[in-house]
PDB file of C-alpha atoms in Angstrom:
ATOM      1  CA  GLN A   1      -9.211   5.910  15.354  1.00  0.00           C
ATOM      2  CA  GLN A   2     -10.269   6.297  11.738  1.00  0.00           C
ATOM      3  CA  GLN A   3      -9.598   9.885  10.792  1.00  0.00           C
ATOM      4  CA  VAL A   4     -11.046   9.747   7.260  1.00  0.00           C
ATOM      5  CA  LYS A   5     -14.401   8.055   6.688  1.00  0.00           C
ATOM      6  CA  GLN A   6     -15.315   7.149   3.112  1.00  0.00           C
ATOM      7  CA  SER A   7     -18.609   6.037   1.570  1.00  0.00           C
ATOM      8  CA  PRO A   8     -19.985   4.119  -0.183  1.00  0.00           C
ATOM      9  CA  GLN A   9     -17.854   0.993   0.011  1.00  0.00           C
ATOM     10  CA  SER A  10     -18.850   0.053  -3.537  1.00  0.00           C
ATOM     11  CA  LEU A  11     -20.690   1.745  -6.364  1.00  0.00           C
ATOM     12  CA  ILE A  12     -22.118   0.633  -9.688  1.00  0.00           C
ATOM     13  CA  VAL A  13     -22.839   3.323 -12.284  1.00  0.00           C
ATOM     14  CA  GLN A  14     -23.969   3.075 -15.859  1.00  0.00           C
ATOM     15  CA  LYS A  15     -21.743   4.407 -18.600  1.00  0.00           C
ATOM     16  CA  GLY A  16     -22.345   8.117 -18.996  1.00  0.00           C
ATOM     17  CA  GLY A  17     -23.668   8.518 -15.471  1.00  0.00           C
ATOM     18  CA  ILE A  18     -22.277  10.497 -12.533  1.00  0.00           C
ATOM     19  CA  SER A  19     -20.264   8.727  -9.837  1.00  0.00           C
ATOM     20  CA  ILE A  20     -20.201  10.378  -6.415  1.00  0.00           C
ATOM     21  CA  ILE A  21     -17.961   9.309  -3.545  1.00  0.00           C
ATOM     22  CA  ASN A  22     -18.005  11.036  -0.172  1.00  0.00           C
ATOM     23  CA  CYS A  23     -15.472  11.499   2.594  1.00  0.00           C
ATOM     24  CA  ALA A  24     -15.546  13.063   6.037  1.00  0.00           C
ATOM     25  CA  TYR A  25     -12.610  13.962   8.223  1.00  0.00           C
ATOM     26  CA  GLU A  26     -12.180  14.813  11.883  1.00  0.00           C
ATOM     27  CA  ASN A  27      -8.866  16.610  12.216  1.00  0.00           C
ATOM     28  CA  THR A  28      -9.237  20.355  11.565  1.00  0.00           C
ATOM     29  CA  ALA A  29      -5.458  20.570  11.068  1.00  0.00           C
ATOM     30  CA  PHE A  30      -5.738  18.731   7.754  1.00  0.00           C
ATOM     31  CA  ASP A  31      -4.956  21.074   4.874  1.00  0.00           C
ATOM     32  CA  TYR A  32      -4.546  18.834   1.841  1.00  0.00           C
ATOM     33  CA  PHE A  33      -7.230  16.525   0.455  1.00  0.00           C
ATOM     34  CA  PRO A  34      -6.273  14.267  -2.475  1.00  0.00           C
ATOM     35  CA  TRP A  35      -8.115  11.514  -4.244  1.00  0.00           C
ATOM     36  CA  TYR A  36      -6.167   8.488  -5.435  1.00  0.00           C
ATOM     37  CA  GLN A  37      -7.190   5.948  -8.073  1.00  0.00           C
ATOM     38  CA  GLN A  38      -5.989   2.357  -7.870  1.00  0.00           C
ATOM     39  CA  PHE A  39      -6.298  -0.347 -10.508  1.00  0.00           C
ATOM     40  CA  PRO A  40      -5.874  -4.043  -9.575  1.00  0.00           C
ATOM     41  CA  GLY A  41      -2.219  -4.969  -9.151  1.00  0.00           C
ATOM     42  CA  LYS A  42      -1.059  -1.352  -9.275  1.00  0.00           C
ATOM     43  CA  GLY A  43      -0.172   1.228  -6.692  1.00  0.00           C
ATOM     44  CA  PRO A  44      -2.487   4.188  -6.042  1.00  0.00           C
ATOM     45  CA  ALA A  45      -2.015   7.189  -8.329  1.00  0.00           C
ATOM     46  CA  LEU A  46      -3.002  10.772  -7.629  1.00  0.00           C
ATOM     47  CA  LEU A  47      -6.169  11.753  -9.459  1.00  0.00           C
ATOM     48  CA  ILE A  48      -6.987  15.222  -8.156  1.00  0.00           C
ATOM     49  CA  ALA A  49      -6.398  17.191  -4.956  1.00  0.00           C
ATOM     50  CA  ILE A  50      -7.743  20.265  -3.202  1.00  0.00           C
ATOM     51  CA  ARG A  51      -6.670  22.584  -0.409  1.00  0.00           C
ATOM     52  CA  PRO A  52      -9.264  24.115   1.947  1.00  0.00           C
ATOM     53  CA  ASP A  53      -8.990  27.657   0.592  1.00  0.00           C
ATOM     54  CA  VAL A  54     -11.281  26.701  -2.326  1.00  0.00           C
ATOM     55  CA  SER A  55     -14.665  24.963  -2.352  1.00  0.00           C
ATOM     56  CA  GLU A  56     -14.367  23.210  -5.701  1.00  0.00           C
ATOM     57  CA  LYS A  57     -11.706  22.024  -8.111  1.00  0.00           C
ATOM     58  CA  LYS A  58     -12.338  20.571 -11.537  1.00  0.00           C
ATOM     59  CA  GLU A  59      -9.973  18.657 -13.815  1.00  0.00           C
ATOM     60  CA  GLY A  60     -11.632  17.269 -16.902  1.00  0.00           C
ATOM     61  CA  ARG A  61     -14.442  14.915 -15.841  1.00  0.00           C
ATOM     62  CA  PHE A  62     -13.290  14.872 -12.210  1.00  0.00           C
ATOM     63  CA  THR A  63     -14.447  17.422  -9.616  1.00  0.00           C
ATOM     64  CA  ILE A  64     -13.744  17.731  -5.910  1.00  0.00           C
ATOM     65  CA  SER A  65     -16.324  19.564  -3.817  1.00  0.00           C
ATOM     66  CA  PHE A  66     -15.093  20.694  -0.414  1.00  0.00           C
ATOM     67  CA  ASN A  67     -17.178  21.807   2.594  1.00  0.00           C
ATOM     68  CA  LYS A  68     -14.854  23.057   5.310  1.00  0.00           C
ATOM     69  CA  SER A  69     -17.557  23.766   7.911  1.00  0.00           C
ATOM     70  CA  ALA A  70     -18.994  20.256   7.556  1.00  0.00           C
ATOM     71  CA  LYS A  71     -15.517  18.704   7.300  1.00  0.00           C
ATOM     72  CA  GLN A  72     -16.592  16.820   4.200  1.00  0.00           C
ATOM     73  CA  PHE A  73     -15.368  16.498   0.648  1.00  0.00           C
ATOM     74  CA  SER A  74     -16.527  14.505  -2.323  1.00  0.00           C
ATOM     75  CA  LEU A  75     -15.385  13.283  -5.725  1.00  0.00           C
ATOM     76  CA  HIS A  76     -17.696  13.584  -8.703  1.00  0.00           C
ATOM     77  CA  ILE A  77     -16.922  11.719 -11.911  1.00  0.00           C
ATOM     78  CA  MET A  78     -18.978  13.061 -14.785  1.00  0.00           C
ATOM     79  CA  ASP A  79     -19.778  10.962 -17.873  1.00  0.00           C
ATOM     80  CA  SER A  80     -18.374   7.856 -16.153  1.00  0.00           C
ATOM     81  CA  GLN A  81     -16.625   5.417 -18.471  1.00  0.00           C
ATOM     82  CA  PRO A  82     -15.813   1.697 -18.130  1.00  0.00           C
ATOM     83  CA  GLY A  83     -12.132   2.683 -17.943  1.00  0.00           C
ATOM     84  CA  ASP A  84     -12.935   4.542 -14.707  1.00  0.00           C
ATOM     85  CA  SER A  85     -13.675   1.205 -13.018  1.00  0.00           C
ATOM     86  CA  ALA A  86     -11.172   1.138 -10.164  1.00  0.00           C
ATOM     87  CA  THR A  87     -10.898   1.668  -6.426  1.00  0.00           C
ATOM     88  CA  TYR A  88     -10.881   5.285  -5.293  1.00  0.00           C
ATOM     89  CA  PHE A  89      -9.365   6.473  -2.036  1.00  0.00           C
ATOM     90  CA  CYS A  90      -9.834   9.825  -0.406  1.00  0.00           C
ATOM     91  CA  ALA A  91      -7.052  11.001   1.860  1.00  0.00           C
ATOM     92  CA  ALA A  92      -6.130  13.901   4.074  1.00  0.00           C
ATOM     93  CA  SER A  93      -2.946  15.302   5.525  1.00  0.00           C
ATOM     94  CA  GLY A  94      -1.777  18.008   7.801  1.00  0.00           C
ATOM     95  CA  TYR A  95       1.921  18.175   8.446  1.00  0.00           C
ATOM     96  CA  SER A  96       3.640  15.401   6.602  1.00  0.00           C
ATOM     97  CA  THR A  97       1.506  12.263   7.106  1.00  0.00           C
ATOM     98  CA  LEU A  98      -1.183  11.204   4.591  1.00  0.00           C
ATOM     99  CA  THR A  99      -4.157   9.246   5.998  1.00  0.00           C
ATOM    100  CA  PHE A 100      -6.348   7.256   3.611  1.00  0.00           C
ATOM    101  CA  GLY A 101     -10.001   6.303   3.684  1.00  0.00           C
ATOM    102  CA  LYS A 102     -11.002   2.660   3.253  1.00  0.00           C
ATOM    103  CA  GLY A 103     -11.750   3.015  -0.444  1.00  0.00           C
ATOM    104  CA  THR A 104     -14.690   2.789  -2.830  1.00  0.00           C
ATOM    105  CA  MET A 105     -14.775   0.151  -5.530  1.00  0.00           C
ATOM    106  CA  LEU A 106     -16.379   1.719  -8.604  1.00  0.00           C
ATOM    107  CA  LEU A 107     -17.759  -0.363 -11.437  1.00  0.00           C
ATOM    108  CA  VAL A 108     -18.970   1.421 -14.538  1.00  0.00           C
ATOM    109  CA  SER A 109     -21.193  -0.853 -16.581  1.00  0.00           C
ATOM    110  CA  PRO A 110     -21.079  -0.544 -20.388  1.00  0.00           C
TER     111      PRO A 110
ATOM    112  CA  GLU B   1      11.423   9.344 -15.507  1.00  0.00           C
ATOM    113  CA  ALA B   2      11.582   5.969 -13.792  1.00  0.00           C
ATOM    114  CA  GLY B   3       8.936   5.320 -11.174  1.00  0.00           C
ATOM    115  CA  VAL B   4       9.211   3.788  -7.716  1.00  0.00           C
ATOM    116  CA  ALA B   5      10.652   0.296  -7.977  1.00  0.00           C
ATOM    117  CA  GLN B   6       9.765  -2.467  -5.521  1.00  0.00           C
ATOM    118  CA  SER B   7      10.793  -6.073  -5.193  1.00  0.00           C
ATOM    119  CA  PRO B   8       9.827  -8.801  -4.886  1.00  0.00           C
ATOM    120  CA  ARG B   9       6.349  -8.376  -6.357  1.00  0.00           C
ATOM    121  CA  TYR B  10       5.075 -11.517  -4.653  1.00  0.00           C
ATOM    122  CA  LYS B  11       6.234 -13.502  -1.640  1.00  0.00           C
ATOM    123  CA  ILE B  12       4.710 -16.490   0.120  1.00  0.00           C
ATOM    124  CA  ILE B  13       6.127 -17.548   3.490  1.00  0.00           C
ATOM    125  CA  GLU B  14       5.163 -19.646   6.482  1.00  0.00           C
ATOM    126  CA  LYS B  15       4.261 -17.900   9.729  1.00  0.00           C
ATOM    127  CA  ARG B  16       7.238 -17.184  11.974  1.00  0.00           C
ATOM    128  CA  GLN B  17       9.531 -16.884   8.940  1.00  0.00           C
ATOM    129  CA  SER B  18      11.165 -13.617   7.948  1.00  0.00           C
ATOM    130  CA  VAL B  19      10.822 -11.546   4.799  1.00  0.00           C
ATOM    131  CA  ALA B  20      12.384  -8.394   3.399  1.00  0.00           C
ATOM    132  CA  PHE B  21      11.093  -5.940   0.833  1.00  0.00           C
ATOM    133  CA  TRP B  22      13.161  -3.469  -1.129  1.00  0.00           C
ATOM    134  CA  CYS B  23      12.236  -0.059  -2.508  1.00  0.00           C
ATOM    135  CA  ASN B  24      14.066   2.317  -4.821  1.00  0.00           C
ATOM    136  CA  PRO B  25      12.316   5.705  -4.881  1.00  0.00           C
ATOM    137  CA  ILE B  26      12.210   8.191  -7.719  1.00  0.00           C
ATOM    138  CA  SER B  27      15.592   9.831  -8.098  1.00  0.00           C
ATOM    139  CA  GLY B  28      15.930  12.958  -6.003  1.00  0.00           C
ATOM    140  CA  HIS B  29      12.876  12.302  -3.835  1.00  0.00           C
ATOM    141  CA  ALA B  30      13.810  13.079  -0.247  1.00  0.00           C
ATOM    142  CA  THR B  31      10.798  11.512   1.464  1.00  0.00           C
ATOM    143  CA  LEU B  32      10.020   7.804   1.392  1.00  0.00           C
ATOM    144  CA  TYR B  33       7.006   6.011   2.832  1.00  0.00           C
ATOM    145  CA  TRP B  34       6.091   2.412   3.530  1.00  0.00           C
ATOM    146  CA  TYR B  35       2.370   1.669   3.610  1.00  0.00           C
ATOM    147  CA  GLN B  36       0.559  -1.584   4.419  1.00  0.00           C
ATOM    148  CA  GLN B  37      -2.599  -2.275   2.416  1.00  0.00           C
ATOM    149  CA  ILE B  38      -4.740  -5.144   3.668  1.00  0.00           C
ATOM    150  CA  LEU B  39      -7.242  -6.491   1.145  1.00  0.00           C
ATOM    151  CA  GLY B  40     -10.303  -4.256   0.955  1.00  0.00           C
ATOM    152  CA  GLN B  41      -8.768  -1.446   2.998  1.00  0.00           C
ATOM    153  CA  GLY B  42      -6.935   1.786   2.379  1.00  0.00           C
ATOM    154  CA  PRO B  43      -3.170   2.067   2.716  1.00  0.00           C
ATOM    155  CA  LYS B  44      -1.972   2.467   6.294  1.00  0.00           C
ATOM    156  CA  LEU B  45       1.290   4.282   6.961  1.00  0.00           C
ATOM    157  CA  LEU B  46       3.965   2.155   8.599  1.00  0.00           C
ATOM    158  CA  ILE B  47       6.967   4.463   8.456  1.00  0.00           C
ATOM    159  CA  GLN B  48       8.070   7.702   6.829  1.00  0.00           C
ATOM    160  CA  PHE B  49      11.665   8.703   6.143  1.00  0.00           C
ATOM    161  CA  GLN B  50      13.027  12.088   5.183  1.00  0.00           C
ATOM    162  CA  ASN B  51      16.420  11.463   3.647  1.00  0.00           C
ATOM    163  CA  ASN B  52      17.762   8.780   5.997  1.00  0.00           C
ATOM    164  CA  GLY B  53      15.996   9.976   9.149  1.00  0.00           C
ATOM    165  CA  VAL B  54      12.693   8.631  10.499  1.00  0.00           C
ATOM    166  CA  VAL B  55       9.875  11.197  10.549  1.00  0.00           C
ATOM    167  CA  ASP B  56       7.009   8.964  11.713  1.00  0.00           C
ATOM    168  CA  ASP B  57       7.041   5.326  12.757  1.00  0.00           C
ATOM    169  CA  SER B  58       4.211   5.510  15.275  1.00  0.00           C
ATOM    170  CA  GLN B  59       2.197   2.758  13.539  1.00  0.00           C
ATOM    171  CA  LEU B  60       5.096   0.402  12.866  1.00  0.00           C
ATOM    172  CA  PRO B  61       4.836  -2.793  14.968  1.00  0.00           C
ATOM    173  CA  LYS B  62       8.391  -2.515  16.179  1.00  0.00           C
ATOM    174  CA  ASP B  63       8.459  -5.924  17.836  1.00  0.00           C
ATOM    175  CA  ARG B  64       8.436  -7.541  14.392  1.00  0.00           C
ATOM    176  CA  PHE B  65       8.816  -4.857  11.732  1.00  0.00           C
ATOM    177  CA  SER B  66      11.950  -2.873  10.992  1.00  0.00           C
ATOM    178  CA  ALA B  67      12.906  -0.512   8.206  1.00  0.00           C
ATOM    179  CA  GLU B  68      15.972   1.354   7.169  1.00  0.00           C
ATOM    180  CA  ARG B  69      16.967   3.837   4.513  1.00  0.00           C
ATOM    181  CA  LEU B  70      20.694   3.853   4.203  1.00  0.00           C
ATOM    182  CA  LYS B  71      22.315   6.816   2.451  1.00  0.00           C
ATOM    183  CA  GLY B  72      18.864   8.411   2.027  1.00  0.00           C
ATOM    184  CA  VAL B  73      18.036   6.494  -1.158  1.00  0.00           C
ATOM    185  CA  ASP B  74      16.946   2.812  -1.183  1.00  0.00           C
ATOM    186  CA  SER B  75      14.948   1.365   1.666  1.00  0.00           C
ATOM    187  CA  THR B  76      14.237  -2.085   3.038  1.00  0.00           C
ATOM    188  CA  LEU B  77      11.307  -3.205   5.163  1.00  0.00           C
ATOM    189  CA  LYS B  78      11.738  -6.399   7.166  1.00  0.00           C
ATOM    190  CA  ILE B  79       9.228  -8.534   9.005  1.00  0.00           C
ATOM    191  CA  GLN B  80      10.535 -11.076  11.532  1.00  0.00           C
ATOM    192  CA  PRO B  81       8.761 -13.220  12.599  1.00  0.00           C
ATOM    193  CA  ALA B  82       5.771 -12.953  10.283  1.00  0.00           C
ATOM    194  CA  LYS B  83       2.207 -13.513  11.471  1.00  0.00           C
ATOM    195  CA  LEU B  84      -0.864 -14.499   9.475  1.00  0.00           C
ATOM    196  CA  GLU B  85      -2.254 -10.968   9.850  1.00  0.00           C
ATOM    197  CA  ASP B  86       0.766  -9.553   8.052  1.00  0.00           C
ATOM    198  CA  SER B  87      -0.658 -10.828   4.753  1.00  0.00           C
ATOM    199  CA  ALA B  88      -1.037  -7.628   2.755  1.00  0.00           C
ATOM    200  CA  VAL B  89       0.421  -5.546  -0.034  1.00  0.00           C
ATOM    201  CA  TYR B  90       3.361  -3.446   1.096  1.00  0.00           C
ATOM    202  CA  LEU B  91       3.472  -0.214  -0.847  1.00  0.00           C
ATOM    203  CA  CYS B  92       6.452   2.066  -1.087  1.00  0.00           C
ATOM    204  CA  ALA B  93       5.928   5.692  -2.059  1.00  0.00           C
ATOM    205  CA  SER B  94       8.176   8.697  -2.483  1.00  0.00           C
ATOM    206  CA  SER B  95       7.750  12.442  -2.586  1.00  0.00           C
ATOM    207  CA  PRO B  96      10.053  15.339  -3.391  1.00  0.00           C
ATOM    208  CA  ARG B  97       8.607  17.422  -0.551  1.00  0.00           C
ATOM    209  CA  THR B  98      10.558  17.894   2.649  1.00  0.00           C
ATOM    210  CA  GLY B  99       8.239  20.125   4.646  1.00  0.00           C
ATOM    211  CA  GLY B 100       4.657  21.234   5.035  1.00  0.00           C
ATOM    212  CA  SER B 101       1.739  19.051   4.036  1.00  0.00           C
ATOM    213  CA  THR B 102       2.298  15.965   1.989  1.00  0.00           C
ATOM    214  CA  GLY B 103       1.740  16.861  -1.626  1.00  0.00           C
ATOM    215  CA  GLU B 104       1.644  14.123  -4.246  1.00  0.00           C
ATOM    216  CA  LEU B 105       2.935  10.694  -3.312  1.00  0.00           C
ATOM    217  CA  PHE B 106       4.258   8.460  -6.088  1.00  0.00           C
ATOM    218  CA  PHE B 107       3.584   4.792  -5.364  1.00  0.00           C
ATOM    219  CA  GLY B 108       5.278   1.660  -6.554  1.00  0.00           C
ATOM    220  CA  GLU B 109       3.247  -1.366  -7.623  1.00  0.00           C
ATOM    221  CA  GLY B 110       3.671  -3.000  -4.241  1.00  0.00           C
ATOM    222  CA  SER B 111       4.927  -6.276  -2.829  1.00  0.00           C
ATOM    223  CA  ARG B 112       2.185  -8.781  -2.090  1.00  0.00           C
ATOM    224  CA  LEU B 113       2.909 -10.920   0.977  1.00  0.00           C
ATOM    225  CA  THR B 114       1.001 -14.082   1.805  1.00  0.00           C
ATOM    226  CA  VAL B 115       1.687 -15.667   5.181  1.00  0.00           C
ATOM    227  CA  LEU B 116       0.525 -19.281   5.507  1.00  0.00           C
TER     228      LEU B 116
END
């Protein structure tokens, strides 16, 4: 059973544009929602994370929007740059175990 | 601060052979994870250790996969015998947290396994 559903599978955005990736979860016990960024040949690295007591968190060009009632959260990348081209994974955890979405491959064209 | 170290980075084996992967977590991190990442998919948890005890191994195919974390530091993941569907990147991650929700996981670069 997939507990975290991520869309789209791939995304192409022009430089300077906004990239939006969406995730939905099923388990209401989840209380930690991170986004990880992965470059080819590297392990995932934490980009930004949110807990359900807030609806939005912003760090530089990256923003998480969180909708607890809809059980959805999204990543917005403002002013997307070619260096942002990578695979992005949403994830969710309750006690102890982190479950990942299937990933979104983002390509930012120059 | 040194990151999570994994070896080997690449391994090619025939099906039914065995393979072992090694992980050295960040110093002082109590929790260690092994994830399997099949091409085009998100990481899937295989096993989680806290110190040298197993916290979650519900998704570990125990008929062929085994893992240990002796002395609560380094860990090895073994596959015997390997199947074609085991071709994947095996990611090790560590975390300083010992309770509550996960917090940040620090990943190594992974060990890429190809089973022919």
